Structures are given as structure tokens and as C-alpha cells.
Coordinates of C-alpha atoms in Angstrom, one line a residue:
M140 CA -66.2 37.9 -3.2
Q141 CA -67.2 34.8 -5.2
A142 CA -67.8 31.6 -3.5
I143 CA -65.7 29.5 -5.9
E144 CA -63.2 30.5 -8.6
A145 CA -61.3 27.9 -10.7
K146 CA -58.8 29.0 -13.3
G147 CA -57.1 26.5 -15.7
L148 CA -57.8 23.7 -13.3
Q149 CA -56.1 20.4 -14.4
K150 CA -55.6 17.0 -12.8
N151 CA -53.4 14.3 -14.4
Y152 CA -52.9 10.7 -13.4
R153 CA -50.2 8.3 -14.5
T154 CA -51.5 4.8 -15.0
R155 CA -49.6 1.7 -15.8
V156 CA -50.3 0.1 -19.2
K157 CA -51.2 -3.6 -18.8
A158 CA -49.1 -5.7 -21.2
E159 CA -50.7 -8.6 -23.2
G160 CA -49.5 -12.1 -22.9
F161 CA -46.9 -13.8 -20.6
R162 CA -43.9 -12.3 -22.4
G163 CA -45.4 -8.8 -22.4
S164 CA -46.0 -9.2 -18.6
L165 CA -42.3 -10.1 -18.1
R166 CA -41.2 -7.1 -20.2
A167 CA -43.5 -4.9 -18.2
L168 CA -41.8 -6.0 -14.9
V169 CA -38.5 -4.8 -16.3
R170 CA -39.6 -1.8 -18.3
P171 CA -43.1 -0.7 -17.2
E172 CA -45.0 1.6 -19.5
Y173 CA -47.3 4.3 -18.3
R174 CA -49.9 6.5 -20.0
L175 CA -51.1 10.0 -18.9
V176 CA -54.8 10.4 -18.1
K177 CA -56.2 13.9 -17.9
A178 CA -59.1 13.5 -15.5
V179 CA -59.7 17.3 -15.4
D180 CA -58.4 19.2 -18.4
N181 CA -57.9 23.0 -18.1
I182 CA -61.3 24.1 -16.9
S183 CA -62.3 27.5 -15.6
F184 CA -65.5 28.7 -13.9
T185 CA -66.9 30.8 -11.1
V186 CA -69.8 30.3 -8.6
E187 CA -71.4 33.3 -6.9
R188 CA -72.4 33.3 -3.2
G189 CA -75.9 31.9 -2.6
E190 CA -76.0 30.3 -6.1
I191 CA -77.3 26.7 -6.7
I192 CA -75.3 25.2 -9.4
A193 CA -75.4 21.7 -11.1
F194 CA -72.1 20.2 -12.1
I195 CA -73.1 17.3 -14.3
G196 CA -71.7 14.9 -16.8
P197 CA -71.4 11.2 -17.6
N198 CA -69.5 8.7 -15.4
G199 CA -65.8 9.4 -15.6
A200 CA -66.2 13.0 -16.8
G201 CA -64.2 14.5 -13.9
K202 CA -67.0 15.7 -11.6
S203 CA -65.8 14.0 -8.4
T204 CA -62.2 14.8 -9.1
T205 CA -63.1 18.5 -9.5
I206 CA -65.0 18.4 -6.2
K207 CA -62.0 16.8 -4.4
M208 CA -59.8 19.6 -5.7
L209 CA -62.2 22.3 -4.6
T210 CA -62.3 20.8 -1.1
G211 CA -58.6 20.2 -0.9
I212 CA -58.7 16.4 -0.9
L213 CA -56.7 16.4 -4.2
H214 CA -54.0 18.8 -5.3
P215 CA -54.4 20.1 -8.9
T216 CA -51.6 19.3 -11.4
A217 CA -52.0 22.8 -12.8
G218 CA -54.2 25.9 -12.4
T219 CA -55.5 27.7 -9.3
V220 CA -58.6 27.3 -7.0
S221 CA -60.1 29.7 -4.6
V222 CA -63.0 28.7 -2.4
L223 CA -64.4 31.5 -0.1
G224 CA -61.1 33.3 -0.8
I225 CA -59.1 30.3 0.6
D226 CA -56.6 28.2 -1.3
P227 CA -57.7 24.6 -0.6
V228 CA -54.2 23.3 -1.4
K229 CA -52.5 25.5 1.3
E230 CA -55.3 25.8 3.8
R231 CA -57.4 22.7 3.7
T232 CA -58.1 22.6 7.4
R233 CA -59.2 26.2 7.5
L234 CA -61.5 25.7 4.5
A235 CA -63.0 22.6 6.1
Y236 CA -64.6 24.7 8.9
R237 CA -66.5 26.7 6.2
I238 CA -67.7 24.1 3.8
G239 CA -69.9 20.9 4.1
T240 CA -70.0 17.8 2.0
V241 CA -72.5 15.0 1.4
F242 CA -71.6 12.0 -0.7
G243 CA -74.7 9.9 -1.5
Q244 CA -72.7 6.6 -1.4
R245 CA -70.4 7.5 1.6
S246 CA -71.6 8.2 5.1
Q247 CA -70.1 10.6 7.7
L248 CA -72.4 9.1 10.3
W249 CA -71.2 6.2 12.5
F250 CA -73.1 3.1 11.4
H251 CA -73.9 1.6 14.8
L252 CA -74.6 4.9 16.6
P253 CA -77.7 7.0 16.5
P254 CA -77.5 10.3 14.5
M255 CA -77.5 12.3 17.8
D256 CA -74.2 10.7 18.9
S257 CA -72.7 11.5 15.5
F258 CA -73.9 15.0 15.6
L259 CA -72.3 15.6 19.0
L260 CA -69.0 14.1 17.9
L261 CA -69.0 16.1 14.6
G262 CA -69.7 19.2 16.6
A263 CA -66.7 18.6 18.7
I264 CA -64.5 17.9 15.7
Y265 CA -65.6 21.3 14.2
D266 CA -65.0 23.0 17.5
V267 CA -68.6 24.1 17.8
E268 CA -69.4 25.5 21.3
S269 CA -71.7 23.1 23.3
R270 CA -74.6 25.5 23.7
T271 CA -74.4 26.6 20.1
L272 CA -74.3 23.0 18.9
R273 CA -77.4 22.1 20.9
K274 CA -79.3 25.0 19.4
R275 CA -78.0 24.1 15.9
I276 CA -79.2 20.5 16.3
E277 CA -82.6 21.7 17.4
E278 CA -82.9 24.0 14.4
L279 CA -81.8 21.2 12.0
T280 CA -84.1 18.7 13.7
E281 CA -87.0 20.9 13.0
L282 CA -85.9 21.9 9.5
F283 CA -85.4 18.3 8.4
A284 CA -88.1 16.6 10.6
L285 CA -85.6 14.4 12.4
G286 CA -87.3 14.2 15.8
D287 CA -88.1 10.5 15.6
L288 CA -84.8 9.5 14.1
L289 CA -82.2 11.0 16.4
Q290 CA -82.0 8.0 18.8
I291 CA -82.3 5.2 16.2
P292 CA -79.0 3.6 15.1
V293 CA -78.0 4.6 11.6
R294 CA -78.0 1.0 10.4
K295 CA -81.7 0.8 11.1
L296 CA -82.6 3.9 9.1
S297 CA -83.9 3.8 5.6
L298 CA -81.8 5.3 2.9
G299 CA -84.0 8.4 2.7
Q300 CA -83.9 8.9 6.4
R301 CA -80.1 8.5 6.4
I302 CA -79.6 11.1 3.7
R303 CA -81.7 13.6 5.6
C304 CA -79.4 13.0 8.6
E305 CA -76.3 13.2 6.4
V306 CA -77.4 16.7 5.1
A307 CA -78.1 17.8 8.6
A308 CA -74.7 16.6 9.8
S309 CA -73.0 18.5 7.1
L310 CA -74.7 21.7 8.3
L311 CA -73.8 21.5 12.0
H312 CA -70.9 24.0 11.7
N313 CA -73.0 26.3 9.6
P314 CA -71.0 26.0 6.3
E315 CA -71.2 28.7 3.7
I316 CA -70.9 26.2 0.8
L317 CA -72.4 22.7 0.6
F318 CA -71.0 20.2 -1.9
L319 CA -73.6 17.5 -2.7
D320 CA -72.4 14.5 -4.7
E321 CA -75.3 12.4 -5.9
P322 CA -77.5 13.1 -2.8
T323 CA -80.6 11.5 -4.2
I324 CA -79.0 8.3 -5.6
G325 CA -81.1 5.2 -4.8
L326 CA -84.0 7.2 -3.3
D327 CA -87.7 6.7 -4.3
V328 CA -89.7 9.5 -5.9
V329 CA -91.2 10.9 -2.7
V330 CA -88.0 11.0 -0.8
K331 CA -86.2 12.6 -3.8
Q332 CA -88.7 15.4 -3.8
N333 CA -88.3 15.9 0.0
I334 CA -84.5 16.1 -0.4
R335 CA -84.9 18.7 -3.2
E336 CA -87.3 20.8 -1.1
L337 CA -84.8 20.7 1.8
I338 CA -82.0 21.8 -0.5
L339 CA -84.1 24.8 -1.7
R340 CA -85.2 25.6 1.8
M341 CA -81.7 25.8 3.3
N342 CA -80.5 27.9 0.3
R343 CA -83.4 30.3 0.8
E344 CA -83.3 30.4 4.6
L345 CA -79.6 29.9 5.4
G346 CA -78.2 31.5 2.2
T347 CA -76.0 28.4 1.7
T348 CA -74.2 28.1 -1.7
I349 CA -75.0 24.7 -3.2
F350 CA -72.7 22.8 -5.6
L351 CA -74.5 19.7 -6.8
T352 CA -73.6 16.8 -8.9
S353 CA -76.3 14.4 -10.0
H354 CA -77.3 11.9 -12.8
D355 CA -81.0 12.7 -12.1
T356 CA -82.4 15.3 -14.5
G357 CA -85.1 16.1 -12.0
D358 CA -82.5 17.3 -9.5
V359 CA -81.2 19.7 -12.1
E360 CA -84.6 20.9 -13.3
H361 CA -86.2 21.4 -9.8
V362 CA -83.3 22.6 -7.7
C363 CA -80.6 24.4 -9.8
R364 CA -80.6 27.7 -11.6
R365 CA -77.4 27.1 -13.6
A366 CA -75.7 24.0 -15.0
I367 CA -72.1 23.3 -16.0
I368 CA -71.8 20.2 -18.1
I369 CA -68.4 18.5 -18.2
D370 CA -67.1 15.6 -20.3
R371 CA -63.7 14.0 -20.5
G372 CA -62.4 16.6 -18.2
K373 CA -63.6 19.6 -20.2
I374 CA -66.5 22.0 -19.8
V375 CA -68.7 21.7 -22.8
L376 CA -71.6 23.9 -21.7
D377 CA -72.3 26.5 -19.0
E378 CA -75.9 27.8 -19.2
T379 CA -78.8 28.7 -17.0
V380 CA -81.1 25.7 -16.4
K381 CA -84.0 27.7 -18.0
K382 CA -82.1 27.9 -21.3
L383 CA -80.8 24.4 -21.0
K384 CA -84.4 23.1 -20.6
Y385 CA -85.6 25.1 -23.6
D386 CA -82.7 24.2 -25.9
Y387 CA -82.0 20.6 -24.8
L388 CA -84.5 19.1 -22.3
N389 CA -87.3 19.2 -24.8
R390 CA -88.1 15.5 -24.8
K391 CA -90.5 13.6 -22.6
L392 CA -91.1 9.8 -22.3
I393 CA -94.6 8.6 -21.9
A394 CA -95.6 5.0 -21.0
V395 CA -99.2 4.2 -21.4
R396 CA -101.2 1.0 -20.6
F397 CA -104.7 0.4 -22.0
G398 CA -107.4 -1.8 -20.4
Q399 CA -107.6 -3.8 -23.7
P400 CA -105.6 -4.4 -26.8
Q401 CA -105.3 -1.4 -29.1
P402 CA -104.8 -1.1 -32.9
V403 CA -101.5 0.3 -34.1
L404 CA -101.3 3.9 -33.1
A405 CA -101.4 6.5 -35.8
L406 CA -99.1 9.0 -34.3
P407 CA -99.4 12.8 -34.6
E408 CA -96.4 15.0 -35.5
G409 CA -93.9 15.3 -32.6
I410 CA -94.6 11.8 -31.2
T411 CA -92.3 8.8 -31.8
L412 CA -93.2 5.2 -30.9
L413 CA -90.3 3.6 -29.0
K414 CA -92.0 0.4 -28.0
A415 CA -95.4 -1.2 -28.5
G416 CA -97.3 -4.2 -27.1
R417 CA -100.8 -5.4 -27.6
A418 CA -102.2 -3.1 -24.8
A419 CA -99.2 -0.9 -24.0
A420 CA -96.8 1.6 -25.6
R421 CA -93.8 3.8 -24.8
L422 CA -93.7 7.1 -26.6
A423 CA -91.2 10.0 -27.0
V424 CA -92.6 13.5 -27.2
D425 CA -90.8 16.5 -28.7
T426 CA -92.3 19.2 -26.5
R427 CA -91.2 21.9 -29.0
V428 CA -93.8 20.4 -31.4
R429 CA -96.5 19.1 -29.1
S430 CA -97.1 19.7 -25.4
V431 CA -97.4 16.9 -22.9
D432 CA -101.0 18.1 -22.2
E433 CA -102.0 17.6 -25.8
V434 CA -100.5 14.1 -25.9
M435 CA -102.2 13.1 -22.6
R436 CA -105.6 14.2 -23.9
W437 CA -105.0 12.5 -27.2
L438 CA -104.2 9.2 -25.4
V439 CA -107.2 9.5 -23.0
N440 CA -109.5 10.2 -25.9
R441 CA -108.6 6.9 -27.5
G442 CA -110.4 5.3 -24.4
G443 CA -109.6 2.6 -22.0
V444 CA -106.4 4.1 -20.5
A445 CA -105.5 2.0 -17.4
D446 CA -102.2 3.7 -16.5
I447 CA -100.0 6.4 -17.8
T448 CA -96.6 7.9 -16.6
V449 CA -94.5 10.8 -17.8
E450 CA -90.8 11.0 -17.2
N451 CA -87.6 12.7 -18.3
P452 CA -85.1 10.9 -20.5
P453 CA -81.9 9.7 -18.8
L454 CA -79.5 12.6 -18.2
E455 CA -76.8 10.7 -20.1
E456 CA -79.1 10.8 -23.1
T457 CA -79.6 14.5 -22.8
I458 CA -75.9 15.1 -22.4
A459 CA -75.2 12.9 -25.5
A460 CA -77.7 15.1 -27.5
I461 CA -75.9 18.2 -26.3
F462 CA -72.5 16.8 -27.4
Q463 CA -74.0 15.8 -30.8
Q464 CA -75.5 19.2 -31.4
R465 CA -72.3 21.0 -30.4
E466 CA -70.0 18.8 -32.5
A467 CA -72.3 19.3 -35.5
A468 CA -72.0 23.0 -34.9
G469 CA -68.2 22.7 -34.8
Y470 CA -67.7 23.3 -31.0
E471 CA -65.3 21.1 -29.0
E472 CA -65.4 22.7 -25.6
H473 CA -66.6 25.7 -23.7
P474 CA -64.6 28.8 -24.6

């Protein structure tokens, strides 16, 4: 049995059109006008058990709306959804016992209580037997290194500490699928890496299916094996991350600062100058033409490098490149 199966999934909203001017506003009171917004437009996909999948796209693409339909929070306008063989529309409560959710900007922990109190309360909500719950908390405490955090009020935890507790809380009832909506938003580099390692570990050790949305390319590259890209409610790409990286994530950004002013850089093929100062520069590297290692050695050989960083371009930029390439090839949506 597949973990998730969506067929022809669609969600429409009717929004009121704001009239211009005073007279227009008066007319709108008598005869209001509405327009139809297709937040999710006839998408179909499946997710296998134990899979880690990225569901990505720009803001307003329909990601959160899709997750809400998969979890039963919203009812689809058309199409069908099956999650673990359960229809979320008809059996939302039954499904809730078998899935977990983590929203990076919304907490399921009580703000003024320590995580342990929230864990015990959530365990009761999910009807987890007391002895089983205690054992589960011990396992998650060890897995996520929460020992020093359990008795500290949530309001006093850092964002990274809170997210670790959020993920642990979502696993108390041993869900088969975990929906993660922007779990690393606002976290620093070290904490992001810790969260990614935790996601991989619980998938490996617990067999949890992971459905992840994120604007961070690093989350997709380091955690997921497959990516579905959605825009304007439509699926435009469904590929393995390996193929996605080869075909589209072939650009790196390098920022370099020298110890003293440098002459204008004569750039080798595959390197583009984005910004330059007297002793600093920002470069874009096409990794299909030149490896990051080559560029780093070339910069160091110029002498006097004080600092250098390598990063991925913003995910929105990568997605925009995907759209441009597909439109140039005559594709409008995923078949």
C-alpha cells in the first residue's frame, strides 16, 4: 500500500473583487463580484512508504493547501486523496492517530509550559497508554538530545531547541507519516544541519515517511531523494533529487574577500561576476563547466584571500530557471 495517493486533486476559493472608488464600493455592496482562485489545480502524485519527498515551490504555489487536504484540514473541491488507505475527508480523526505534523511557524507546544508537560498532554490526547508514553518520551529524548530541555518553559527555548521539541512531540504517537512544513525556517546553519540529520535518522531507524516543504535548497539536497515542484497549483516537475541537482542545481554562489584591493578579475569560462568591490567579489559558478574546487584554487592562487564562502542560489531562483527551461521546451505542466 502506498503512503499517499492523490488523483485529480483540486481546491478552489471564491474571493470578493474589491471595487475601485466610492461609487464602485457602493455598487459592490449591492452587487458584489467574485472571482475564482484555483489554489490547487488538478494534481496527481503518489508517495511510497518510507520515502522522503520534497514538495516545493514559490510562495502561493499551493503547497500548504495541498498538505491541509492530505491531512483532512481542508476538503478538496474535486479529486480524491488516500493517506495510508484512509480518506482524510471522511475519517480525519482516524487519520490523525497515524500521522504527525510540524509547522515551522506554528507551535503545538504550550508556550508557558515545559516540553515534558506538553508531551504528557499530547500523549493523553492521542490515547497513548501511560507506560508506553513514558518509554516513548525516553526514546525521543535520547534521539533528539532533549534531556536538558524538558523542564524549561517553551518560551525560554531558542528556536532551534523548540523545533527539536516540536519534532519529538509530533512523534509521540509513533506516526507512519510526518508532514514537515518549513521545519528549518529561521534557524542558523548548525541547527539546520542538526534538524536534517534528525530527519534522516528517524526515517532510517523508525521507517517514517517524510513529506517536506521548504524554501531552503539545502533541505532538499541533503534530506530528500525525490522532489515535486508545484507552481500556481500545478505540478511542473517530479524528479529524483539526483537528477534535479544534475539538470538544474548546477550553479553555486561564491563570495570572496581579499586582504587588500585587487585588480579587476579576468574570469575563466564558467564564472560570472555578480558584484565587485575594491577587495571583494561575488561570483556565480556554472558547475557543469567548472568545479567549485577549481574556482577555489584559482581564487587562493591570486593570493591574500581573507574569507570565502560557497552557497546555493535561492530556491526561488532555481525554480524560476526550471520554469524558463520547461516553457522554452514547450511544457506547461507535469503530464
